Amino acid sequence: MTVALIAVQLEIPMAVLDGGDRLRAHVEAAGAAAGDAARGAADRLRVFPAATGHMVPLALGPAAARRARTLGDAMAQIALRRPWSVARGLLDARSPRADHAVILAFAADVDRWMRATFAAIARRHRATVVAGSYLRVRADGGVANSSLTFGPDGRLVATTDKVNLVPFLEDRRAGGLALSRGAAEAVPVIDCGWGRLATLICYDAFREPHTASERFVPVAARVDAAGADVIANPAANPWPWQLGWIHADPGEHVTRAEQWRNEGLPATLAGLHHARWGVTAHLVARLLDLRFEGASEILRRDGDRVTQVARAADHRHAGHVAVVAELGAPSYTSPRQPSPEPSP
């Protein structure tokens, strides 16, 4: 059965954060443009980048937040927009933190935005849609980095919580968001008709940890054993793509791009036994003091050999990659082959 595998490399400039409707239109337009590159397939999978939903509070917040210099300053401006909701969030939060209070204050609005936006994209294009990720408040009050998957009818078919938290950014160490971890055994593997799909959010697709002292659980082997044919990998890399890797070992000289290839989904997929395809969609953005870079790609495994079938042309700007895959067979056709990424 043929399926179009589409990675949407979404660029979010500050200008499109001027309201939830404008951000929605921007995301919908990016999804539509990507779909044009993979005509002729019986089914479609669209994967959007991780952290897409993290930007929604900026869009829903006051203009002063978008004029801020740093994320911390923007959060303060957002809190001023809903002081009573933030105060209630501070009382209700599992962790009594100001950032969690702001997340809780906007949680219902962000959740509605994510569901409405990506369900509509799935219905409009009759596609399975992996809706990047957003900060979701769980029933226990914890905040998780979560990804929603919608079927072609717009129905929510899976919710995936990120298992491995990026050290110093998402975990409880200094500077981290103190997010709640998902359980590796709870990561869904869903039957999409054209094949079985699992979502591994960004770091969850890595085969090894960034640092020696962190808690890290290999997730890919679990979904592979559960029969996943395709691994969706919504990603958001906050480090310079072509500069030295911040967590490199002493004496190791690799760029983030090289480290991603050596330890991320390309390396992980090579060690699996069932899954044959991987779809990584990167967020690219320069917002406040935040930078996201990365080259989206589609990978195919044959035995222990992994081929990069398609890659985005630029790690700093919008684009998409698409491949029409024949699941269960070694052949494929690619209606669009992006040019190689330019050298820095």
mmCIF file of C-alpha atoms in Angstrom:
data_model
loop_
_atom_site.group_PDB
_atom_site.id
_atom_site.type_symbol
_atom_site.label_atom_id
_atom_site.label_comp_id
_atom_site.label_asym_id
_atom_site.label_seq_id
_atom_site.Cartn_x
_atom_site.Cartn_y
_atom_site.Cartn_z
ATOM 1 C CA MET A 1 0.000 0.000 0.000
ATOM 2 C CA THR A 2 1.320 3.430 -0.898
ATOM 3 C CA VAL A 3 1.366 6.264 1.609
ATOM 4 C CA ALA A 4 2.740 9.769 1.257
ATOM 5 C CA LEU A 5 5.093 10.512 4.146
ATOM 6 C CA ILE A 6 5.303 14.275 4.637
ATOM 7 C CA ALA A 7 7.494 16.216 7.061
ATOM 8 C CA VAL A 8 6.372 19.820 7.461
ATOM 9 C CA GLN A 9 9.349 22.017 8.341
ATOM 10 C CA LEU A 10 7.388 24.833 9.942
ATOM 11 C CA GLU A 11 8.904 28.294 10.268
ATOM 12 C CA ILE A 12 7.204 30.551 12.818
ATOM 13 C CA PRO A 13 8.142 34.232 12.546
ATOM 14 C CA MET A 14 6.971 36.664 15.203
ATOM 15 C CA ALA A 15 4.609 38.312 12.712
ATOM 16 C CA VAL A 16 2.289 35.284 12.586
ATOM 17 C CA LEU A 17 1.884 35.246 16.378
ATOM 18 C CA ASP A 18 -0.439 38.248 16.207
ATOM 19 C CA GLY A 19 -3.471 36.252 17.356
ATOM 20 C CA GLY A 20 -4.581 32.635 17.395
ATOM 21 C CA ASP A 21 -6.415 32.884 14.066
ATOM 22 C CA ARG A 22 -3.373 34.211 12.256
ATOM 23 C CA LEU A 23 -1.149 31.470 13.652
ATOM 24 C CA ARG A 24 -3.760 28.871 12.657
ATOM 25 C CA ALA A 25 -3.868 30.188 9.090
ATOM 26 C CA HIS A 26 -0.065 30.055 8.918
ATOM 27 C CA VAL A 27 0.061 26.438 10.107
ATOM 28 C CA GLU A 28 -2.752 25.423 7.748
ATOM 29 C CA ALA A 29 -0.986 27.041 4.788
ATOM 30 C CA ALA A 30 2.245 25.205 5.591
ATOM 31 C CA GLY A 31 0.393 21.906 5.763
ATOM 32 C CA ALA A 32 -1.365 22.542 2.458
ATOM 33 C CA ALA A 33 1.860 23.437 0.648
ATOM 34 C CA ALA A 34 3.509 20.259 1.891
ATOM 35 C CA GLY A 35 0.643 18.123 0.641
ATOM 36 C CA ASP A 36 1.102 19.303 -2.940
ATOM 37 C CA ALA A 37 4.468 17.549 -3.047
ATOM 38 C CA ALA A 38 3.099 14.035 -2.573
ATOM 39 C CA ARG A 39 0.220 13.482 -4.937
ATOM 40 C CA GLY A 40 -0.731 10.056 -6.184
ATOM 41 C CA ALA A 41 -0.608 8.150 -2.898
ATOM 42 C CA ALA A 42 -3.634 6.344 -1.535
ATOM 43 C CA ASP A 43 -3.008 7.694 1.984
ATOM 44 C CA ARG A 44 -1.084 10.513 3.609
ATOM 45 C CA LEU A 45 0.819 11.099 6.831
ATOM 46 C CA ARG A 46 1.665 14.680 7.757
ATOM 47 C CA VAL A 47 4.091 15.247 10.633
ATOM 48 C CA PHE A 48 4.385 18.735 12.158
ATOM 49 C CA PRO A 49 7.270 19.866 14.401
ATOM 50 C CA ALA A 50 7.508 19.556 18.157
ATOM 51 C CA ALA A 51 6.865 22.704 20.216
ATOM 52 C CA THR A 52 4.423 24.106 17.652
ATOM 53 C CA GLY A 53 1.874 24.431 20.443
ATOM 54 C CA HIS A 54 4.407 26.041 22.783
ATOM 55 C CA MET A 55 3.985 29.205 20.690
ATOM 56 C CA VAL A 56 0.219 29.456 21.140
ATOM 57 C CA PRO A 57 0.307 31.411 24.459
ATOM 58 C CA LEU A 58 2.420 34.046 22.691
ATOM 59 C CA ALA A 59 -0.271 34.318 20.022
ATOM 60 C CA LEU A 60 -3.085 34.472 22.573
ATOM 61 C CA GLY A 61 -1.239 36.832 24.917
ATOM 62 C CA PRO A 62 -0.885 40.617 24.747
ATOM 63 C CA ALA A 63 1.190 42.460 22.155
ATOM 64 C CA ALA A 64 3.618 43.433 24.925
ATOM 65 C CA ALA A 65 4.630 39.770 25.226
ATOM 66 C CA ARG A 66 5.675 39.699 21.572
ATOM 67 C CA ARG A 67 7.749 42.843 22.049
ATOM 68 C CA ALA A 68 9.671 41.312 24.954
ATOM 69 C CA ARG A 69 13.375 40.556 24.675
ATOM 70 C CA THR A 70 13.326 37.163 26.393
ATOM 71 C CA LEU A 71 10.922 34.307 26.975
ATOM 72 C CA GLY A 72 10.926 35.098 30.697
ATOM 73 C CA ASP A 73 9.875 38.679 30.029
ATOM 74 C CA ALA A 74 7.180 37.476 27.633
ATOM 75 C CA MET A 75 5.817 35.071 30.255
ATOM 76 C CA ALA A 76 5.594 37.956 32.715
ATOM 77 C CA GLN A 77 3.578 39.998 30.225
ATOM 78 C CA ILE A 78 1.307 37.032 29.520
ATOM 79 C CA ALA A 79 0.742 36.594 33.263
ATOM 80 C CA LEU A 80 -0.383 40.223 33.524
ATOM 81 C CA ARG A 81 -3.065 39.488 30.924
ATOM 82 C CA ARG A 82 -4.727 36.901 33.158
ATOM 83 C CA PRO A 83 -3.609 37.597 36.734
ATOM 84 C CA TRP A 84 -6.439 35.711 38.439
ATOM 85 C CA SER A 85 -6.050 32.669 36.205
ATOM 86 C CA VAL A 86 -2.308 32.652 36.863
ATOM 87 C CA ALA A 87 -2.898 32.955 40.606
ATOM 88 C CA ARG A 88 -5.308 30.030 40.477
ATOM 89 C CA GLY A 89 -2.797 28.101 38.400
ATOM 90 C CA LEU A 90 -0.129 28.711 41.019
ATOM 91 C CA LEU A 91 -2.423 27.162 43.628
ATOM 92 C CA ASP A 92 -3.487 24.257 41.419
ATOM 93 C CA ALA A 93 -0.119 23.426 39.890
ATOM 94 C CA ARG A 94 1.526 20.177 40.882
ATOM 95 C CA SER A 95 4.774 22.163 41.116
ATOM 96 C CA PRO A 96 4.361 25.663 42.639
ATOM 97 C CA ARG A 97 6.262 27.400 39.835
ATOM 98 C CA ALA A 98 5.442 30.641 38.051
ATOM 99 C CA ASP A 99 5.965 29.135 34.592
ATOM 100 C CA HIS A 100 3.619 26.237 35.381
ATOM 101 C CA ALA A 101 1.038 28.727 36.651
ATOM 102 C CA VAL A 102 1.102 30.561 33.310
ATOM 103 C CA ILE A 103 0.868 27.265 31.426
ATOM 104 C CA LEU A 104 -2.151 26.269 33.511
ATOM 105 C CA ALA A 105 -3.782 29.666 32.974
ATOM 106 C CA PHE A 106 -3.727 29.138 29.195
ATOM 107 C CA ALA A 107 -4.023 25.336 29.169
ATOM 108 C CA ALA A 108 -7.667 25.084 28.122
ATOM 109 C CA ASP A 109 -7.268 27.650 25.337
ATOM 110 C CA VAL A 110 -4.096 26.040 24.001
ATOM 111 C CA ASP A 111 -5.678 22.582 24.086
ATOM 112 C CA ARG A 112 -8.712 23.829 22.133
ATOM 113 C CA TRP A 113 -6.458 25.558 19.616
ATOM 114 C CA MET A 114 -4.381 22.428 19.012
ATOM 115 C CA ARG A 115 -7.390 20.148 18.630
ATOM 116 C CA ALA A 116 -9.348 22.493 16.375
ATOM 117 C CA THR A 117 -6.389 23.404 14.160
ATOM 118 C CA PHE A 118 -5.008 19.957 13.498
ATOM 119 C CA ALA A 119 -8.333 18.113 13.356
ATOM 120 C CA ALA A 120 -9.346 20.525 10.593
ATOM 121 C CA ILE A 121 -6.076 19.928 8.719
ATOM 122 C CA ALA A 122 -6.592 16.156 8.946
ATOM 123 C CA ARG A 123 -10.161 16.394 7.620
ATOM 124 C CA ARG A 124 -9.334 18.869 4.857
ATOM 125 C CA HIS A 125 -6.514 16.775 3.452
ATOM 126 C CA ARG A 126 -7.893 13.339 4.420
ATOM 127 C CA ALA A 127 -4.589 12.636 6.140
ATOM 128 C CA THR A 128 -3.273 11.163 9.348
ATOM 129 C CA VAL A 129 -1.765 14.150 11.151
ATOM 130 C CA VAL A 130 0.842 14.146 13.926
ATOM 131 C CA ALA A 131 0.261 17.558 15.485
ATOM 132 C CA GLY A 132 3.763 18.415 16.656
ATOM 133 C CA SER A 133 3.653 18.869 20.422
ATOM 134 C CA TYR A 134 2.442 21.250 23.111
ATOM 135 C CA LEU A 135 2.548 21.624 26.881
ATOM 136 C CA ARG A 136 -0.447 19.649 28.123
ATOM 137 C CA VAL A 137 -1.777 19.634 31.671
ATOM 138 C CA ARG A 138 -2.407 16.027 32.668
ATOM 139 C CA ALA A 139 -5.152 14.784 34.943
ATOM 140 C CA ASP A 140 -2.678 14.581 37.825
ATOM 141 C CA GLY A 141 -1.812 18.284 37.440
ATOM 142 C CA GLY A 142 1.594 17.637 35.914
ATOM 143 C CA VAL A 143 2.671 19.339 32.696
ATOM 144 C CA ALA A 144 3.807 17.066 29.869
ATOM 145 C CA ASN A 145 5.199 17.673 26.402
ATOM 146 C CA SER A 146 2.499 15.885 24.422
ATOM 147 C CA SER A 147 1.675 15.081 20.814
ATOM 148 C CA LEU A 148 -1.804 14.494 19.399
ATOM 149 C CA THR A 149 -2.504 12.293 16.373
ATOM 150 C CA PHE A 150 -5.641 12.752 14.287
ATOM 151 C CA GLY A 151 -7.160 10.373 11.765
ATOM 152 C CA PRO A 152 -8.311 11.437 8.273
ATOM 153 C CA ASP A 153 -11.796 12.093 9.669
ATOM 154 C CA GLY A 154 -10.388 14.561 12.196
ATOM 155 C CA ARG A 155 -10.907 12.233 15.129
ATOM 156 C CA LEU A 156 -8.240 12.163 17.849
ATOM 157 C CA VAL A 157 -6.702 8.685 17.726
ATOM 158 C CA ALA A 158 -3.665 8.971 20.031
ATOM 159 C CA THR A 159 -2.059 11.135 22.688
ATOM 160 C CA THR A 160 1.663 10.612 23.279
ATOM 161 C CA ASP A 161 3.563 12.052 26.248
ATOM 162 C CA LYS A 162 7.294 12.616 25.885
ATOM 163 C CA VAL A 163 9.301 10.153 27.967
ATOM 164 C CA ASN A 164 12.826 11.586 27.971
ATOM 165 C CA LEU A 165 13.267 15.182 29.071
ATOM 166 C CA VAL A 166 16.067 17.296 27.614
ATOM 167 C CA PRO A 167 18.565 18.012 30.415
ATOM 168 C CA PHE A 168 18.522 21.564 31.776
ATOM 169 C CA LEU A 169 15.604 22.490 29.512
ATOM 170 C CA GLU A 170 12.730 20.153 30.344
ATOM 171 C CA ASP A 171 13.801 18.279 33.465
ATOM 172 C CA ARG A 172 14.067 19.481 37.072
ATOM 173 C CA ARG A 173 17.659 20.651 36.884
ATOM 174 C CA ALA A 174 18.511 24.348 36.996
ATOM 175 C CA GLY A 175 16.854 26.162 34.117
ATOM 176 C CA GLY A 176 14.507 23.282 33.306
ATOM 177 C CA LEU A 177 10.712 23.370 33.072
ATOM 178 C CA ALA A 178 10.252 20.429 35.468
ATOM 179 C CA LEU A 179 7.918 18.640 33.073
ATOM 180 C CA SER A 180 6.267 15.327 33.888
ATOM 181 C CA ARG A 181 7.598 12.266 32.091
ATOM 182 C CA GLY A 182 5.508 9.931 30.019
ATOM 183 C CA ALA A 183 5.842 6.174 30.433
ATOM 184 C CA ALA A 184 7.738 4.360 27.684
ATOM 185 C CA GLU A 185 5.357 1.415 27.853
ATOM 186 C CA ALA A 186 2.391 3.766 27.318
ATOM 187 C CA VAL A 187 3.595 5.259 24.012
ATOM 188 C CA PRO A 188 0.808 4.343 21.552
ATOM 189 C CA VAL A 189 1.307 2.319 18.385
ATOM 190 C CA ILE A 190 -1.790 2.815 16.244
ATOM 191 C CA ASP A 191 -3.136 1.015 13.184
ATOM 192 C CA CYS A 192 -3.717 3.597 10.456
ATOM 193 C CA GLY A 193 -4.965 1.180 7.798
ATOM 194 C CA TRP A 194 -1.883 1.735 5.648
ATOM 195 C CA GLY A 195 0.449 0.624 8.476
ATOM 196 C CA ARG A 196 1.215 1.009 12.161
ATOM 197 C CA LEU A 197 2.433 4.366 13.438
ATOM 198 C CA ALA A 198 4.256 5.477 16.581
ATOM 199 C CA THR A 199 5.214 9.017 17.582
ATOM 200 C CA LEU A 200 8.527 9.615 19.339
ATOM 201 C CA ILE A 201 8.765 13.271 20.340
ATOM 202 C CA CYS A 202 12.197 14.699 19.500
ATOM 203 C CA TYR A 203 14.631 13.296 22.128
ATOM 204 C CA ASP A 204 12.599 10.088 22.491
ATOM 205 C CA ALA A 205 13.892 8.984 19.083
ATOM 206 C CA PHE A 206 17.521 9.072 20.264
ATOM 207 C CA ARG A 207 19.360 5.867 21.042
ATOM 208 C CA GLU A 208 21.429 7.295 23.907
ATOM 209 C CA PRO A 209 21.302 10.193 26.391
ATOM 210 C CA HIS A 210 22.887 13.597 25.903
ATOM 211 C CA THR A 211 24.598 13.457 29.318
ATOM 212 C CA ALA A 212 25.897 10.706 31.582
ATOM 213 C CA SER A 213 23.944 11.625 34.704
ATOM 214 C CA GLU A 214 20.388 11.881 33.405
ATOM 215 C CA ARG A 215 17.522 9.429 33.439
ATOM 216 C CA PHE A 216 17.060 8.064 29.914
ATOM 217 C CA VAL A 217 14.850 5.246 28.627
ATOM 218 C CA PRO A 218 15.273 3.953 25.046
ATOM 219 C CA VAL A 219 11.759 4.136 23.614
ATOM 220 C CA ALA A 220 12.183 3.125 19.975
ATOM 221 C CA ALA A 221 12.836 -0.560 20.705
ATOM 222 C CA ARG A 222 9.522 -0.757 22.576
ATOM 223 C CA VAL A 223 7.420 0.619 19.721
ATOM 224 C CA ASP A 224 9.400 -1.485 17.243
ATOM 225 C CA ALA A 225 8.547 -4.616 19.218
ATOM 226 C CA ALA A 226 4.905 -3.493 19.182
ATOM 227 C CA GLY A 227 4.933 -3.529 15.381
ATOM 228 C CA ALA A 228 5.430 0.096 14.362
ATOM 229 C CA ASP A 229 6.071 0.426 10.619
ATOM 230 C CA VAL A 230 6.613 4.190 10.625
ATOM 231 C CA ILE A 231 8.107 6.382 13.354
ATOM 232 C CA ALA A 232 6.971 9.999 13.379
ATOM 233 C CA ASN A 233 9.548 12.253 15.008
ATOM 234 C CA PRO A 234 8.295 15.790 15.644
ATOM 235 C CA ALA A 235 11.395 17.785 16.577
ATOM 236 C CA ALA A 236 12.464 21.187 17.893
ATOM 237 C CA ASN A 237 16.215 21.666 18.235
ATOM 238 C CA PRO A 238 17.155 24.736 20.325
ATOM 239 C CA TRP A 239 20.896 24.617 19.538
ATOM 240 C CA PRO A 240 22.805 25.864 16.460
ATOM 241 C CA TRP A 241 22.577 23.106 13.864
ATOM 242 C CA GLN A 242 25.970 23.608 12.271
ATOM 243 C CA LEU A 243 27.992 24.569 15.350
ATOM 244 C CA GLY A 244 29.660 22.396 17.987
ATOM 245 C CA TRP A 245 27.451 20.124 20.061
ATOM 246 C CA ILE A 246 27.019 21.627 23.525
ATOM 247 C CA HIS A 247 27.098 18.259 25.329
ATOM 248 C CA ALA A 248 30.030 16.771 23.396
ATOM 249 C CA ASP A 249 32.401 14.589 25.374
ATOM 250 C CA PRO A 250 35.881 15.957 26.147
ATOM 251 C CA GLY A 251 37.929 15.813 22.970
ATOM 252 C CA GLU A 252 34.865 15.177 20.801
ATOM 253 C CA HIS A 253 34.352 17.649 17.960
ATOM 254 C CA VAL A 254 30.973 17.245 16.281
ATOM 255 C CA THR A 255 28.265 19.643 15.186
ATOM 256 C CA ARG A 256 24.707 19.280 16.398
ATOM 257 C CA ALA A 257 23.765 18.031 12.921
ATOM 258 C CA GLU A 258 26.433 15.313 13.108
ATOM 259 C CA GLN A 259 25.416 14.387 16.646
ATOM 260 C CA TRP A 260 21.795 14.074 15.489
ATOM 261 C CA ARG A 261 22.852 11.713 12.719
ATOM 262 C CA ASN A 262 25.061 9.661 15.040
ATOM 263 C CA GLU A 263 22.671 9.391 17.987
ATOM 264 C CA GLY A 264 19.215 10.444 16.786
ATOM 265 C CA LEU A 265 16.624 8.707 14.626
ATOM 266 C CA PRO A 266 19.038 7.777 11.790
ATOM 267 C CA ALA A 267 21.142 5.746 14.238
ATOM 268 C CA THR A 268 18.138 4.490 16.188
ATOM 269 C CA LEU A 269 16.307 3.227 13.106
ATOM 270 C CA ALA A 270 19.369 1.225 12.033
ATOM 271 C CA GLY A 271 19.097 -0.878 15.186
ATOM 272 C CA LEU A 272 15.410 -1.746 14.851
ATOM 273 C CA HIS A 273 13.882 -4.915 13.425
ATOM 274 C CA HIS A 274 10.399 -4.007 12.207
ATOM 275 C CA ALA A 275 10.050 -0.255 11.613
ATOM 276 C CA ARG A 276 11.308 0.738 8.156
ATOM 277 C CA TRP A 277 10.462 4.416 7.846
ATOM 278 C CA GLY A 278 11.193 7.504 9.918
ATOM 279 C CA VAL A 279 9.771 11.003 9.426
ATOM 280 C CA THR A 280 11.445 13.889 11.278
ATOM 281 C CA ALA A 281 9.833 17.340 11.085
ATOM 282 C CA HIS A 282 11.826 20.257 12.521
ATOM 283 C CA LEU A 283 10.647 23.582 13.886
ATOM 284 C CA VAL A 284 12.601 26.587 12.608
ATOM 285 C CA ALA A 285 12.153 29.907 14.380
ATOM 286 C CA ARG A 286 13.882 32.969 15.801
ATOM 287 C CA LEU A 287 11.640 34.293 18.543
ATOM 288 C CA LEU A 288 12.666 36.439 21.499
ATOM 289 C CA ASP A 289 15.827 34.755 22.830
ATOM 290 C CA LEU A 290 14.870 31.389 21.310
ATOM 291 C CA ARG A 291 16.403 29.779 18.231
ATOM 292 C CA PHE A 292 15.264 26.556 16.580
ATOM 293 C CA GLU A 293 17.145 24.985 13.664
ATOM 294 C CA GLY A 294 17.188 21.621 11.941
ATOM 295 C CA ALA A 295 16.853 19.822 8.614
ATOM 296 C CA SER A 296 13.723 17.711 8.326
ATOM 297 C CA GLU A 297 14.219 14.317 6.722
ATOM 298 C CA ILE A 298 12.619 11.057 5.702
ATOM 299 C CA LEU A 299 14.538 7.858 6.354
ATOM 300 C CA ARG A 300 14.188 4.292 5.086
ATOM 301 C CA ARG A 301 15.743 1.224 6.704
ATOM 302 C CA ASP A 302 16.794 -1.865 4.759
ATOM 303 C CA GLY A 303 18.295 -4.364 7.159
ATOM 304 C CA ASP A 304 20.767 -2.407 9.266
ATOM 305 C CA ARG A 305 21.290 0.203 6.552
ATOM 306 C CA VAL A 306 19.417 3.510 6.776
ATOM 307 C CA THR A 307 19.043 5.751 3.749
ATOM 308 C CA GLN A 308 18.161 9.434 3.937
ATOM 309 C CA VAL A 309 15.572 9.439 1.165
ATOM 310 C CA ALA A 310 14.799 13.150 1.377
ATOM 311 C CA ARG A 311 16.034 16.127 3.382
ATOM 312 C CA ALA A 312 15.018 19.771 3.683
ATOM 313 C CA ALA A 313 17.165 22.160 1.687
ATOM 314 C CA ASP A 314 17.770 24.666 4.498
ATOM 315 C CA HIS A 315 18.045 24.095 8.252
ATOM 316 C CA ARG A 316 17.039 27.675 9.036
ATOM 317 C CA HIS A 317 13.914 28.256 6.952
ATOM 318 C CA ALA A 318 10.555 26.738 6.078
ATOM 319 C CA GLY A 319 10.201 23.820 3.724
ATOM 320 C CA HIS A 320 8.941 20.286 3.580
ATOM 321 C CA VAL A 321 9.998 16.884 2.378
ATOM 322 C CA ALA A 322 7.753 14.201 0.970
ATOM 323 C CA VAL A 323 8.174 10.625 -0.178
ATOM 324 C CA VAL A 324 5.600 8.222 -1.552
ATOM 325 C CA ALA A 325 6.447 4.993 0.237
ATOM 326 C CA GLU A 326 5.376 1.458 -0.524
ATOM 327 C CA LEU A 327 5.020 -0.032 2.938
ATOM 328 C CA GLY A 328 6.138 -3.605 3.184
ATOM 329 C CA ALA A 329 8.138 -3.389 -0.049
ATOM 330 C CA PRO A 330 11.707 -2.266 -0.706
ATOM 331 C CA SER A 331 10.832 0.199 -3.476
ATOM 332 C CA TYR A 332 9.828 3.826 -3.211
ATOM 333 C CA THR A 333 9.265 6.850 -5.398
ATOM 334 C CA SER A 334 10.036 10.396 -4.399
ATOM 335 C CA PRO A 335 8.103 13.115 -6.206
ATOM 336 C CA ARG A 336 10.366 15.778 -4.754
ATOM 337 C CA GLN A 337 14.022 15.471 -3.907
ATOM 338 C CA PRO A 338 15.249 18.596 -2.089
ATOM 339 C CA SER A 339 18.679 19.889 -2.962
ATOM 340 C CA PRO A 340 21.470 19.122 -0.487
ATOM 341 C CA GLU A 341 21.688 21.418 2.498
ATOM 342 C CA PRO A 342 24.078 24.289 1.834
ATOM 343 C CA SER A 343 27.343 24.356 3.719
ATOM 344 C CA PRO A 344 27.523 26.869 6.584
#
